[in-house]
Amino acid sequence: MITSSSNSQVKHVAQLNARGKLRKEERLFAAEGIKLFREAPPELLEKVFVSESFEREHRDFLSRTGRSWEVVEDGVFSRMCDTRTPQGILSLVRMPSWTWEQVTGGSEPLILVLEDLQDPGNVGTILRTAEGAGVTGVLLSRNCVDLFHPKTIRSTMGSVYRMPCCFPEDILEAADRLRQQGIRTFAAHLAGKRSYAGEDYRGGSAFLIGNEGNGLSRQLADRADCLVRIPMEGQVESLNAAVAAAVLMYTAHAQRHPEE
């Protein structure tokens, strides 16, 4: 049992939670909670830590998983975690990797392009919603918040393992490449003249979602095939980025699956 917060493994996990650069260098991240443990692809699951009390209460469950685990004294385990009330199990997971073709390929793909989003909860929620709406994949600009930030991971509720994502060096060139593939791009934009509800998303489509405070850059918006707006009532000027993305994704889903 690990009983000291000065243990090298405890320090390593804490550093992974705190330092995005280290996560990228090692291509490794920490995922807290039973759901994220259960849903982690076996080939990506590197190591499992459990608190002393969790092991005592869930030894049968742990034994059935076929995985080995490291027991950590309760107080020390809390120091390893990013949450205030840890669930008692923490996994070290290798970052999944997808190619451009896996993210954007297939028949009539539905893609999200995220430009410079800064809120980890927003990005995590978008990935979770994207999986539910049948999105093919997500492209994230290099200035987006770290996809493997602890809060982002929790917000995805496991979708980070399954939703294909990639990080093109230049998001503007990525938008041009989508057009070359015959994928129509729709920018959610306050200057949009056409309602999102009146467009056809049944063919290959990509939604461009911009930064929470500034929206899309002019350069990326100018590359869109169509600027669409989500009508606002009252004095509301815009929606949260994750909510706007959800409205667009599920409109596309409804068009593609009218029987559901």
PDB file of C-alpha atoms in Angstrom:
ATOM      1  CA  MET A   1       0.000   0.000   0.000  1.00  0.00           C
ATOM      2  CA  ILE A   2       1.164   3.507  -0.822  1.00  0.00           C
ATOM      3  CA  THR A   3       1.053   5.505   2.393  1.00  0.00           C
ATOM      4  CA  SER A   4       3.125   8.616   1.664  1.00  0.00           C
ATOM      5  CA  SER A   5       2.357  11.636  -0.491  1.00  0.00           C
ATOM      6  CA  SER A   6       6.078  11.799  -1.288  1.00  0.00           C
ATOM      7  CA  ASN A   7       5.812   8.488  -3.157  1.00  0.00           C
ATOM      8  CA  SER A   8       7.030   8.911  -6.737  1.00  0.00           C
ATOM      9  CA  GLN A   9       3.820   7.482  -8.217  1.00  0.00           C
ATOM     10  CA  VAL A  10       1.671   9.893  -6.213  1.00  0.00           C
ATOM     11  CA  LYS A  11       3.786  12.812  -7.378  1.00  0.00           C
ATOM     12  CA  HIS A  12       3.623  11.626 -10.964  1.00  0.00           C
ATOM     13  CA  VAL A  13      -0.182  11.450 -10.999  1.00  0.00           C
ATOM     14  CA  ALA A  14      -0.456  14.884  -9.392  1.00  0.00           C
ATOM     15  CA  GLN A  15       1.884  16.313 -12.025  1.00  0.00           C
ATOM     16  CA  LEU A  16      -0.132  14.734 -14.836  1.00  0.00           C
ATOM     17  CA  ASN A  17      -3.251  16.421 -13.477  1.00  0.00           C
ATOM     18  CA  ALA A  18      -1.539  19.789 -13.208  1.00  0.00           C
ATOM     19  CA  ARG A  19       0.722  19.939 -16.253  1.00  0.00           C
ATOM     20  CA  GLY A  20      -0.608  19.738 -19.782  1.00  0.00           C
ATOM     21  CA  LYS A  21       2.918  19.704 -21.176  1.00  0.00           C
ATOM     22  CA  LEU A  22       3.736  16.539 -19.246  1.00  0.00           C
ATOM     23  CA  ARG A  23       0.534  14.879 -20.451  1.00  0.00           C
ATOM     24  CA  LYS A  24       1.491  15.636 -24.050  1.00  0.00           C
ATOM     25  CA  GLU A  25       5.068  14.441 -23.598  1.00  0.00           C
ATOM     26  CA  GLU A  26       4.028  11.139 -22.057  1.00  0.00           C
ATOM     27  CA  ARG A  27       0.739  10.855 -23.986  1.00  0.00           C
ATOM     28  CA  LEU A  28      -0.805   9.834 -20.686  1.00  0.00           C
ATOM     29  CA  PHE A  29      -3.631  11.255 -18.578  1.00  0.00           C
ATOM     30  CA  ALA A  30      -5.448  10.540 -15.322  1.00  0.00           C
ATOM     31  CA  ALA A  31      -9.136   9.580 -15.396  1.00  0.00           C
ATOM     32  CA  GLU A  32     -11.024   9.602 -12.104  1.00  0.00           C
ATOM     33  CA  GLY A  33     -14.082   7.564 -11.274  1.00  0.00           C
ATOM     34  CA  ILE A  34     -15.628   4.179 -11.839  1.00  0.00           C
ATOM     35  CA  LYS A  35     -17.303   5.044 -15.156  1.00  0.00           C
ATOM     36  CA  LEU A  36     -14.087   6.242 -16.757  1.00  0.00           C
ATOM     37  CA  PHE A  37     -12.340   3.120 -15.457  1.00  0.00           C
ATOM     38  CA  ARG A  38     -15.012   0.775 -16.796  1.00  0.00           C
ATOM     39  CA  GLU A  39     -15.125   2.409 -20.228  1.00  0.00           C
ATOM     40  CA  ALA A  40     -11.385   2.801 -20.786  1.00  0.00           C
ATOM     41  CA  PRO A  41     -10.246   0.653 -23.729  1.00  0.00           C
ATOM     42  CA  PRO A  42      -8.177  -2.206 -22.261  1.00  0.00           C
ATOM     43  CA  GLU A  43      -5.304  -1.523 -24.652  1.00  0.00           C
ATOM     44  CA  LEU A  44      -5.054   2.078 -23.382  1.00  0.00           C
ATOM     45  CA  LEU A  45      -5.409   1.394 -19.654  1.00  0.00           C
ATOM     46  CA  GLU A  46      -1.935   1.766 -18.189  1.00  0.00           C
ATOM     47  CA  LYS A  47      -2.413   1.556 -14.419  1.00  0.00           C
ATOM     48  CA  VAL A  48      -5.145   1.641 -11.776  1.00  0.00           C
ATOM     49  CA  PHE A  49      -5.005   3.187  -8.297  1.00  0.00           C
ATOM     50  CA  VAL A  50      -7.701   2.686  -5.678  1.00  0.00           C
ATOM     51  CA  SER A  51      -8.142   4.116  -2.222  1.00  0.00           C
ATOM     52  CA  GLU A  52      -7.900   1.791   0.756  1.00  0.00           C
ATOM     53  CA  SER A  53     -11.602   2.196   1.564  1.00  0.00           C
ATOM     54  CA  PHE A  54     -12.636   1.640  -2.079  1.00  0.00           C
ATOM     55  CA  GLU A  55     -10.749  -1.628  -2.221  1.00  0.00           C
ATOM     56  CA  ARG A  56     -12.310  -2.764   1.021  1.00  0.00           C
ATOM     57  CA  GLU A  57     -15.826  -2.081  -0.286  1.00  0.00           C
ATOM     58  CA  HIS A  58     -15.348  -3.138  -3.915  1.00  0.00           C
ATOM     59  CA  ARG A  59     -12.790  -5.935  -3.885  1.00  0.00           C
ATOM     60  CA  ASP A  60     -15.168  -8.341  -5.642  1.00  0.00           C
ATOM     61  CA  PHE A  61     -15.798  -5.809  -8.408  1.00  0.00           C
ATOM     62  CA  LEU A  62     -12.079  -5.166  -8.831  1.00  0.00           C
ATOM     63  CA  SER A  63     -11.324  -8.884  -8.951  1.00  0.00           C
ATOM     64  CA  ARG A  64     -13.854  -9.402 -11.743  1.00  0.00           C
ATOM     65  CA  THR A  65     -12.216  -6.767 -13.949  1.00  0.00           C
ATOM     66  CA  GLY A  66      -9.138  -8.885 -14.523  1.00  0.00           C
ATOM     67  CA  ARG A  67      -6.922  -5.848 -13.910  1.00  0.00           C
ATOM     68  CA  SER A  68      -4.254  -5.375 -11.278  1.00  0.00           C
ATOM     69  CA  TRP A  69      -4.410  -2.301  -9.055  1.00  0.00           C
ATOM     70  CA  GLU A  70      -2.369  -0.318  -6.568  1.00  0.00           C
ATOM     71  CA  VAL A  71      -3.871   0.478  -3.155  1.00  0.00           C
ATOM     72  CA  VAL A  72      -3.339   3.979  -1.745  1.00  0.00           C
ATOM     73  CA  GLU A  73      -4.087   5.174   1.764  1.00  0.00           C
ATOM     74  CA  ASP A  74      -7.253   7.304   1.702  1.00  0.00           C
ATOM     75  CA  GLY A  75      -5.653  10.642   2.597  1.00  0.00           C
ATOM     76  CA  VAL A  76      -2.825  10.157   0.121  1.00  0.00           C
ATOM     77  CA  PHE A  77      -5.267   9.075  -2.591  1.00  0.00           C
ATOM     78  CA  SER A  78      -7.142  12.369  -2.181  1.00  0.00           C
ATOM     79  CA  ARG A  79      -3.920  14.240  -2.906  1.00  0.00           C
ATOM     80  CA  MET A  80      -3.560  12.364  -6.189  1.00  0.00           C
ATOM     81  CA  CYS A  81      -6.965  13.511  -7.417  1.00  0.00           C
ATOM     82  CA  ASP A  82      -8.213  16.675  -9.060  1.00  0.00           C
ATOM     83  CA  THR A  83     -11.696  16.417  -7.523  1.00  0.00           C
ATOM     84  CA  ARG A  84     -12.657  17.476  -4.012  1.00  0.00           C
ATOM     85  CA  THR A  85     -14.572  14.267  -3.317  1.00  0.00           C
ATOM     86  CA  PRO A  86     -12.776  11.446  -5.160  1.00  0.00           C
ATOM     87  CA  GLN A  87     -14.724   8.301  -5.989  1.00  0.00           C
ATOM     88  CA  GLY A  88     -11.858   6.099  -4.861  1.00  0.00           C
ATOM     89  CA  ILE A  89     -10.536   4.865  -8.208  1.00  0.00           C
ATOM     90  CA  LEU A  90      -8.161   6.560 -10.647  1.00  0.00           C
ATOM     91  CA  SER A  91      -6.861   5.233 -13.960  1.00  0.00           C
ATOM     92  CA  LEU A  92      -3.797   6.215 -15.943  1.00  0.00           C
ATOM     93  CA  VAL A  93      -4.788   6.005 -19.590  1.00  0.00           C
ATOM     94  CA  ARG A  94      -2.833   6.327 -22.823  1.00  0.00           C
ATOM     95  CA  MET A  95      -4.162   9.033 -25.128  1.00  0.00           C
ATOM     96  CA  PRO A  96      -6.192   7.647 -28.017  1.00  0.00           C
ATOM     97  CA  SER A  97      -4.985   8.637 -31.470  1.00  0.00           C
ATOM     98  CA  TRP A  98      -6.949   9.109 -34.700  1.00  0.00           C
ATOM     99  CA  THR A  99      -6.009  10.051 -38.248  1.00  0.00           C
ATOM    100  CA  TRP A 100      -7.585  12.765 -40.384  1.00  0.00           C
ATOM    101  CA  GLU A 101      -9.307  10.064 -42.414  1.00  0.00           C
ATOM    102  CA  GLN A 102     -10.856   8.511 -39.296  1.00  0.00           C
ATOM    103  CA  VAL A 103     -12.176  11.902 -38.179  1.00  0.00           C
ATOM    104  CA  THR A 104     -13.485  13.204 -41.503  1.00  0.00           C
ATOM    105  CA  GLY A 105     -13.992  10.144 -43.695  1.00  0.00           C
ATOM    106  CA  GLY A 106     -16.946   7.960 -44.520  1.00  0.00           C
ATOM    107  CA  SER A 107     -20.193   8.641 -46.305  1.00  0.00           C
ATOM    108  CA  GLU A 108     -21.825  11.998 -45.485  1.00  0.00           C
ATOM    109  CA  PRO A 109     -19.640  12.765 -42.450  1.00  0.00           C
ATOM    110  CA  LEU A 110     -20.845  15.122 -39.735  1.00  0.00           C
ATOM    111  CA  ILE A 111     -17.959  17.049 -38.229  1.00  0.00           C
ATOM    112  CA  LEU A 112     -17.382  19.668 -35.570  1.00  0.00           C
ATOM    113  CA  VAL A 113     -14.598  22.226 -35.887  1.00  0.00           C
ATOM    114  CA  LEU A 114     -13.731  23.915 -32.586  1.00  0.00           C
ATOM    115  CA  GLU A 115     -11.685  27.104 -32.721  1.00  0.00           C
ATOM    116  CA  ASP A 116      -9.874  28.266 -29.583  1.00  0.00           C
ATOM    117  CA  LEU A 117     -12.439  27.087 -27.015  1.00  0.00           C
ATOM    118  CA  GLN A 118     -11.054  27.739 -23.536  1.00  0.00           C
ATOM    119  CA  ASP A 119     -13.511  26.155 -21.119  1.00  0.00           C
ATOM    120  CA  PRO A 120     -12.691  22.488 -20.425  1.00  0.00           C
ATOM    121  CA  GLY A 121     -16.273  21.809 -19.367  1.00  0.00           C
ATOM    122  CA  ASN A 122     -17.556  23.140 -22.691  1.00  0.00           C
ATOM    123  CA  VAL A 123     -15.197  20.985 -24.739  1.00  0.00           C
ATOM    124  CA  GLY A 124     -15.983  17.895 -22.685  1.00  0.00           C
ATOM    125  CA  THR A 125     -19.723  18.473 -22.971  1.00  0.00           C
ATOM    126  CA  ILE A 126     -19.406  18.996 -26.727  1.00  0.00           C
ATOM    127  CA  LEU A 127     -17.609  15.659 -27.138  1.00  0.00           C
ATOM    128  CA  ARG A 128     -20.226  13.861 -25.076  1.00  0.00           C
ATOM    129  CA  THR A 129     -23.059  15.462 -27.061  1.00  0.00           C
ATOM    130  CA  ALA A 130     -21.259  14.773 -30.335  1.00  0.00           C
ATOM    131  CA  GLU A 131     -21.166  11.068 -29.603  1.00  0.00           C
ATOM    132  CA  GLY A 132     -24.866  11.093 -28.778  1.00  0.00           C
ATOM    133  CA  ALA A 133     -25.730  12.993 -31.962  1.00  0.00           C
ATOM    134  CA  GLY A 134     -23.778  10.671 -34.225  1.00  0.00           C
ATOM    135  CA  VAL A 135     -20.975  13.068 -35.111  1.00  0.00           C
ATOM    136  CA  THR A 136     -18.184  11.480 -37.174  1.00  0.00           C
ATOM    137  CA  GLY A 137     -15.344  13.376 -35.538  1.00  0.00           C
ATOM    138  CA  VAL A 138     -14.062  16.623 -34.045  1.00  0.00           C
ATOM    139  CA  LEU A 139     -11.276  18.925 -35.216  1.00  0.00           C
ATOM    140  CA  LEU A 140      -9.756  21.163 -32.540  1.00  0.00           C
ATOM    141  CA  SER A 141      -7.487  24.145 -33.158  1.00  0.00           C
ATOM    142  CA  ARG A 142      -4.113  24.132 -31.461  1.00  0.00           C
ATOM    143  CA  ASN A 143      -5.250  26.945 -29.141  1.00  0.00           C
ATOM    144  CA  CYS A 144      -8.195  24.997 -27.745  1.00  0.00           C
ATOM    145  CA  VAL A 145      -8.072  23.967 -24.107  1.00  0.00           C
ATOM    146  CA  ASP A 146      -6.273  20.668 -23.505  1.00  0.00           C
ATOM    147  CA  LEU A 147      -8.598  17.809 -24.441  1.00  0.00           C
ATOM    148  CA  PHE A 148      -7.046  15.749 -21.650  1.00  0.00           C
ATOM    149  CA  HIS A 149      -7.414  18.343 -18.897  1.00  0.00           C
ATOM    150  CA  PRO A 150      -8.970  16.582 -15.869  1.00  0.00           C
ATOM    151  CA  LYS A 151     -12.168  18.635 -16.059  1.00  0.00           C
ATOM    152  CA  THR A 152     -12.521  17.972 -19.784  1.00  0.00           C
ATOM    153  CA  ILE A 153     -12.092  14.240 -19.217  1.00  0.00           C
ATOM    154  CA  ARG A 154     -14.789  14.203 -16.531  1.00  0.00           C
ATOM    155  CA  SER A 155     -17.172  16.232 -18.685  1.00  0.00           C
ATOM    156  CA  THR A 156     -16.892  13.770 -21.581  1.00  0.00           C
ATOM    157  CA  MET A 157     -18.235  10.963 -19.347  1.00  0.00           C
ATOM    158  CA  GLY A 158     -16.186   8.455 -21.362  1.00  0.00           C
ATOM    159  CA  SER A 159     -16.796   9.880 -24.837  1.00  0.00           C
ATOM    160  CA  VAL A 160     -13.135  10.949 -25.001  1.00  0.00           C
ATOM    161  CA  TYR A 161     -12.323   7.273 -25.544  1.00  0.00           C
ATOM    162  CA  ARG A 162     -14.672   6.918 -28.504  1.00  0.00           C
ATOM    163  CA  MET A 163     -15.120  10.256 -30.291  1.00  0.00           C
ATOM    164  CA  PRO A 164     -12.448  10.581 -32.999  1.00  0.00           C
ATOM    165  CA  CYS A 165     -10.525  13.850 -32.593  1.00  0.00           C
ATOM    166  CA  CYS A 166      -7.499  15.397 -34.207  1.00  0.00           C
ATOM    167  CA  PHE A 167      -5.568  18.628 -33.913  1.00  0.00           C
ATOM    168  CA  PRO A 168      -4.567  20.080 -37.299  1.00  0.00           C
ATOM    169  CA  GLU A 169      -1.589  22.404 -37.277  1.00  0.00           C
ATOM    170  CA  ASP A 170      -3.607  25.101 -39.062  1.00  0.00           C
ATOM    171  CA  ILE A 171      -7.383  25.182 -38.522  1.00  0.00           C
ATOM    172  CA  LEU A 172      -7.829  27.452 -41.581  1.00  0.00           C
ATOM    173  CA  GLU A 173      -6.100  24.936 -43.833  1.00  0.00           C
ATOM    174  CA  ALA A 174      -8.241  22.237 -42.223  1.00  0.00           C
ATOM    175  CA  ALA A 175     -11.395  24.115 -43.238  1.00  0.00           C
ATOM    176  CA  ASP A 176     -10.083  24.363 -46.800  1.00  0.00           C
ATOM    177  CA  ARG A 177      -9.346  20.660 -46.783  1.00  0.00           C
ATOM    178  CA  LEU A 178     -12.890  19.858 -45.686  1.00  0.00           C
ATOM    179  CA  ARG A 179     -14.215  21.848 -48.634  1.00  0.00           C
ATOM    180  CA  GLN A 180     -11.898  19.951 -50.981  1.00  0.00           C
ATOM    181  CA  GLN A 181     -13.439  16.737 -49.664  1.00  0.00           C
ATOM    182  CA  GLY A 182     -16.886  18.005 -50.585  1.00  0.00           C
ATOM    183  CA  ILE A 183     -17.904  18.691 -46.991  1.00  0.00           C
ATOM    184  CA  ARG A 184     -20.083  21.793 -46.620  1.00  0.00           C
ATOM    185  CA  THR A 185     -19.129  24.072 -43.718  1.00  0.00           C
ATOM    186  CA  PHE A 186     -21.615  26.004 -41.588  1.00  0.00           C
ATOM    187  CA  ALA A 187     -20.404  28.730 -39.234  1.00  0.00           C
ATOM    188  CA  ALA A 188     -22.497  29.486 -36.164  1.00  0.00           C
ATOM    189  CA  HIS A 189     -22.221  33.267 -36.315  1.00  0.00           C
ATOM    190  CA  LEU A 190     -24.048  36.332 -34.999  1.00  0.00           C
ATOM    191  CA  ALA A 191     -23.802  37.835 -38.487  1.00  0.00           C
ATOM    192  CA  GLY A 192     -25.578  34.879 -40.030  1.00  0.00           C
ATOM    193  CA  LYS A 193     -28.506  35.871 -42.244  1.00  0.00           C
ATOM    194  CA  ARG A 194     -30.000  32.391 -42.510  1.00  0.00           C
ATOM    195  CA  SER A 195     -31.591  30.410 -39.709  1.00  0.00           C
ATOM    196  CA  TYR A 196     -29.857  27.171 -38.818  1.00  0.00           C
ATOM    197  CA  ALA A 197     -33.216  25.387 -39.057  1.00  0.00           C
ATOM    198  CA  GLY A 198     -33.593  26.085 -42.774  1.00  0.00           C
ATOM    199  CA  GLU A 199     -30.369  24.434 -43.942  1.00  0.00           C
ATOM    200  CA  ASP A 200     -29.841  20.877 -45.187  1.00  0.00           C
ATOM    201  CA  TYR A 201     -27.277  18.893 -43.203  1.00  0.00           C
ATOM    202  CA  ARG A 202     -27.925  15.472 -44.694  1.00  0.00           C
ATOM    203  CA  GLY A 203     -24.825  15.571 -46.899  1.00  0.00           C
ATOM    204  CA  GLY A 204     -21.268  15.866 -45.637  1.00  0.00           C
ATOM    205  CA  SER A 205     -21.402  18.780 -43.177  1.00  0.00           C
ATOM    206  CA  ALA A 206     -19.166  20.525 -40.673  1.00  0.00           C
ATOM    207  CA  PHE A 207     -20.180  22.993 -37.961  1.00  0.00           C
ATOM    208  CA  LEU A 208     -17.652  25.680 -37.021  1.00  0.00           C
ATOM    209  CA  ILE A 209     -17.855  26.680 -33.345  1.00  0.00           C
ATOM    210  CA  GLY A 210     -15.833  29.613 -32.030  1.00  0.00           C
ATOM    211  CA  ASN A 211     -14.295  30.842 -28.808  1.00  0.00           C
ATOM    212  CA  GLU A 212     -16.699  31.444 -25.905  1.00  0.00           C
ATOM    213  CA  GLY A 213     -15.952  35.165 -25.661  1.00  0.00           C
ATOM    214  CA  ASN A 214     -14.982  36.189 -29.185  1.00  0.00           C
ATOM    215  CA  GLY A 215     -16.743  33.698 -31.423  1.00  0.00           C
ATOM    216  CA  LEU A 216     -15.143  32.540 -34.651  1.00  0.00           C
ATOM    217  CA  SER A 217     -12.177  34.400 -36.067  1.00  0.00           C
ATOM    218  CA  ARG A 218     -13.000  36.376 -39.196  1.00  0.00           C
ATOM    219  CA  GLN A 219     -10.551  34.245 -41.183  1.00  0.00           C
ATOM    220  CA  LEU A 220     -12.332  31.003 -40.301  1.00  0.00           C
ATOM    221  CA  ALA A 221     -15.826  32.468 -40.668  1.00  0.00           C
ATOM    222  CA  ASP A 222     -14.876  33.744 -44.136  1.00  0.00           C
ATOM    223  CA  ARG A 223     -14.039  30.197 -45.170  1.00  0.00           C
ATOM    224  CA  ALA A 224     -17.485  28.877 -44.276  1.00  0.00           C
ATOM    225  CA  ASP A 225     -19.894  27.999 -47.051  1.00  0.00           C
ATOM    226  CA  CYS A 226     -22.759  29.421 -45.000  1.00  0.00           C
ATOM    227  CA  LEU A 227     -23.143  31.602 -41.908  1.00  0.00           C
ATOM    228  CA  VAL A 228     -26.106  30.446 -39.838  1.00  0.00           C
ATOM    229  CA  ARG A 229     -27.718  32.012 -36.815  1.00  0.00           C
ATOM    230  CA  ILE A 230     -29.667  30.573 -33.932  1.00  0.00           C
ATOM    231  CA  PRO A 231     -32.562  32.997 -33.286  1.00  0.00           C
ATOM    232  CA  MET A 232     -32.530  34.670 -29.880  1.00  0.00           C
ATOM    233  CA  GLU A 233     -35.557  35.901 -27.961  1.00  0.00           C
ATOM    234  CA  GLY A 234     -35.527  38.466 -25.160  1.00  0.00           C
ATOM    235  CA  GLN A 235     -32.229  40.230 -24.490  1.00  0.00           C
ATOM    236  CA  VAL A 236     -30.004  37.165 -24.987  1.00  0.00           C
ATOM    237  CA  GLU A 237     -27.289  37.789 -27.573  1.00  0.00           C
ATOM    238  CA  SER A 238     -25.821  34.318 -27.888  1.00  0.00           C
ATOM    239  CA  LEU A 239     -25.771  30.807 -26.448  1.00  0.00           C
ATOM    240  CA  ASN A 240     -23.072  28.974 -24.582  1.00  0.00           C
ATOM    241  CA  ALA A 241     -20.728  27.303 -27.102  1.00  0.00           C
ATOM    242  CA  ALA A 242     -21.663  23.799 -25.969  1.00  0.00           C
ATOM    243  CA  VAL A 243     -25.398  24.584 -26.151  1.00  0.00           C
ATOM    244  CA  ALA A 244     -25.081  26.115 -29.622  1.00  0.00           C
ATOM    245  CA  ALA A 245     -23.129  23.102 -30.826  1.00  0.00           C
ATOM    246  CA  ALA A 246     -25.788  20.790 -29.375  1.00  0.00           C
ATOM    247  CA  VAL A 247     -28.608  22.637 -31.171  1.00  0.00           C
ATOM    248  CA  LEU A 248     -26.801  22.283 -34.499  1.00  0.00           C
ATOM    249  CA  MET A 249     -25.730  18.673 -34.000  1.00  0.00           C
ATOM    250  CA  TYR A 250     -29.188  17.471 -33.052  1.00  0.00           C
ATOM    251  CA  THR A 251     -30.796  19.400 -35.910  1.00  0.00           C
ATOM    252  CA  ALA A 252     -28.510  17.458 -38.239  1.00  0.00           C
ATOM    253  CA  HIS A 253     -29.363  14.231 -36.405  1.00  0.00           C
ATOM    254  CA  ALA A 254     -33.095  14.878 -36.807  1.00  0.00           C
ATOM    255  CA  GLN A 255     -32.665  15.426 -40.549  1.00  0.00           C
ATOM    256  CA  ARG A 256     -30.551  12.315 -40.955  1.00  0.00           C
ATOM    257  CA  HIS A 257     -32.806  10.107 -38.816  1.00  0.00           C
ATOM    258  CA  PRO A 258     -36.346  11.458 -39.344  1.00  0.00           C
ATOM    259  CA  GLU A 259     -37.877   8.198 -38.166  1.00  0.00           C
ATOM    260  CA  GLU A 260     -36.354   8.443 -34.686  1.00  0.00           C
TER     261      GLU A 260
END
